[in-house]
Amino acid sequence: MQRKITKQNNFYYMTAALVVLLLSASLVKSVADGMLETFLEGTIAATFLVCVVSLGIDKSWKRFMQALIVIWLIAAVLKRYTDIAHIDLLMLGLMFAFFWGTFRSIARQILFSGSVNGNKIVGSIALFLLLGLMWALVYLLILALSPNAFSGIEQSAWGQNFSQMAYFSFVTLTTLGYGDISPNTPFAQVAVYMEAIAGVFYMAIVVASLVSAGLAQKETQ
């Protein structure tokens, strides 16, 4: 029997899509150079599609995200067949806008409202993954504009550095700080410690939201 995406399971699909994106990005280095961009861009486009379908119940963001996908796909085609300057920056900016829209839409559905269930808990994981991905895109933009902004990573096409920057982002977000990649410029350093602060506050806010919603749910029962 085919399962449809509903309010009771939509975040399961979205979280799975984000995990697949991160796993696929980690395999980019083993893909032949000629297929690198096609492989990663195809995975990203599939992730976008799953996010839109999963959040289809949120009409206020659906058209916005659909428009971003269309523009992003056009930019990907132009990058492949033209030599337009700064097309990579446009693609990264569109990806950030899409993930930000998705983040806000999920946050509105799971934080400080309604009862706590498994779908909401999985949704909080999706929020965390989106937070790390957005900061990874910020770092890729910084690296594109300032090649010496980070040590431990060389400037190249954003697709080749996507996995490394995602790794650095989540290491920073969880305040592990291994040190194999580190910021060199003042602006990059500000971005890094702002993400560390965001990670700490995210944990506090989400835990407080889920706990308060759970207590309210028990009181009503």
mmCIF file of N, CA and C in Angstrom, residues 7-12 109-110 114-124 210 213-214 217:
data_model
loop_
_atom_site.group_PDB
_atom_site.id
_atom_site.type_symbol
_atom_site.label_atom_id
_atom_site.label_comp_id
_atom_site.label_asym_id
_atom_site.label_seq_id
_atom_site.Cartn_x
_atom_site.Cartn_y
_atom_site.Cartn_z
ATOM 1 N N LYS A 7 0.560 15.391 7.286
ATOM 2 C CA LYS A 7 1.068 16.135 8.433
ATOM 3 C C LYS A 7 1.657 15.208 9.489
ATOM 4 N N GLN A 8 1.314 13.929 9.410
ATOM 5 C CA GLN A 8 1.799 12.976 10.409
ATOM 6 C C GLN A 8 3.132 12.339 10.036
ATOM 7 N N ASN A 9 3.588 12.502 8.783
ATOM 8 C CA ASN A 9 4.840 11.841 8.403
ATOM 9 C C ASN A 9 5.734 12.679 7.492
ATOM 10 N N ASN A 10 5.351 13.937 7.194
ATOM 11 C CA ASN A 10 6.096 14.723 6.196
ATOM 12 C C ASN A 10 7.548 14.961 6.578
ATOM 13 N N PHE A 11 7.833 15.112 7.862
ATOM 14 C CA PHE A 11 9.205 15.409 8.267
ATOM 15 C C PHE A 11 10.119 14.188 8.169
ATOM 16 N N TYR A 12 9.546 13.002 8.195
ATOM 17 C CA TYR A 12 10.348 11.799 7.982
ATOM 18 C C TYR A 12 10.959 11.811 6.579
ATOM 19 N N GLN A 109 5.783 25.060 12.112
ATOM 20 C CA GLN A 109 4.914 23.907 12.325
ATOM 21 C C GLN A 109 5.235 23.125 13.593
ATOM 22 N N ILE A 110 6.471 23.206 14.082
ATOM 23 C CA ILE A 110 6.842 22.329 15.195
ATOM 24 C C ILE A 110 7.162 23.057 16.495
ATOM 25 N N GLY A 114 0.965 22.966 19.251
ATOM 26 C CA GLY A 114 0.525 21.606 18.984
ATOM 27 C C GLY A 114 1.135 20.595 19.927
ATOM 28 N N SER A 115 0.729 19.353 19.745
ATOM 29 C CA SER A 115 1.214 18.267 20.588
ATOM 30 C C SER A 115 2.518 17.697 20.043
ATOM 31 N N VAL A 116 3.280 17.067 20.929
ATOM 32 C CA VAL A 116 4.555 16.472 20.544
ATOM 33 C C VAL A 116 4.318 15.043 20.052
ATOM 34 N N ASN A 117 4.859 14.727 18.892
ATOM 35 C CA ASN A 117 4.788 13.364 18.371
ATOM 36 C C ASN A 117 6.096 13.042 17.667
ATOM 37 N N GLY A 118 6.175 11.832 17.142
ATOM 38 C CA GLY A 118 7.408 11.404 16.489
ATOM 39 C C GLY A 118 7.756 12.254 15.288
ATOM 40 N N ASN A 119 6.742 12.681 14.548
ATOM 41 C CA ASN A 119 6.992 13.505 13.365
ATOM 42 C C ASN A 119 7.623 14.836 13.731
ATOM 43 N N LYS A 120 7.168 15.435 14.836
ATOM 44 C CA LYS A 120 7.746 16.708 15.272
ATOM 45 C C LYS A 120 9.191 16.537 15.740
ATOM 46 N N ILE A 121 9.460 15.457 16.414
ATOM 47 C CA ILE A 121 10.832 15.221 16.870
ATOM 48 C C ILE A 121 11.761 15.052 15.669
ATOM 49 N N VAL A 122 11.324 14.298 14.672
ATOM 50 C CA VAL A 122 12.110 14.154 13.449
ATOM 51 C C VAL A 122 12.235 15.501 12.743
ATOM 52 N N GLY A 123 11.178 16.314 12.806
ATOM 53 C CA GLY A 123 11.232 17.658 12.221
ATOM 54 C C GLY A 123 12.295 18.521 12.869
ATOM 55 N N SER A 124 12.497 18.360 14.174
ATOM 56 C CA SER A 124 13.552 19.123 14.846
ATOM 57 C C SER A 124 14.929 18.703 14.350
ATOM 58 N N LEU A 210 9.923 21.580 22.894
ATOM 59 C CA LEU A 210 9.371 20.234 22.932
ATOM 60 C C LEU A 210 8.956 19.832 24.344
ATOM 61 N N ALA A 213 5.732 21.785 25.262
ATOM 62 C CA ALA A 213 4.600 21.241 24.522
ATOM 63 C C ALA A 213 4.207 19.877 25.089
ATOM 64 N N GLY A 214 5.215 19.079 25.471
ATOM 65 C CA GLY A 214 4.924 17.768 26.048
ATOM 66 C C GLY A 214 4.222 17.880 27.392
ATOM 67 N N GLN A 217 0.708 18.915 26.863
ATOM 68 C CA GLN A 217 -0.058 17.781 26.342
ATOM 69 C C GLN A 217 -0.472 16.841 27.452
#
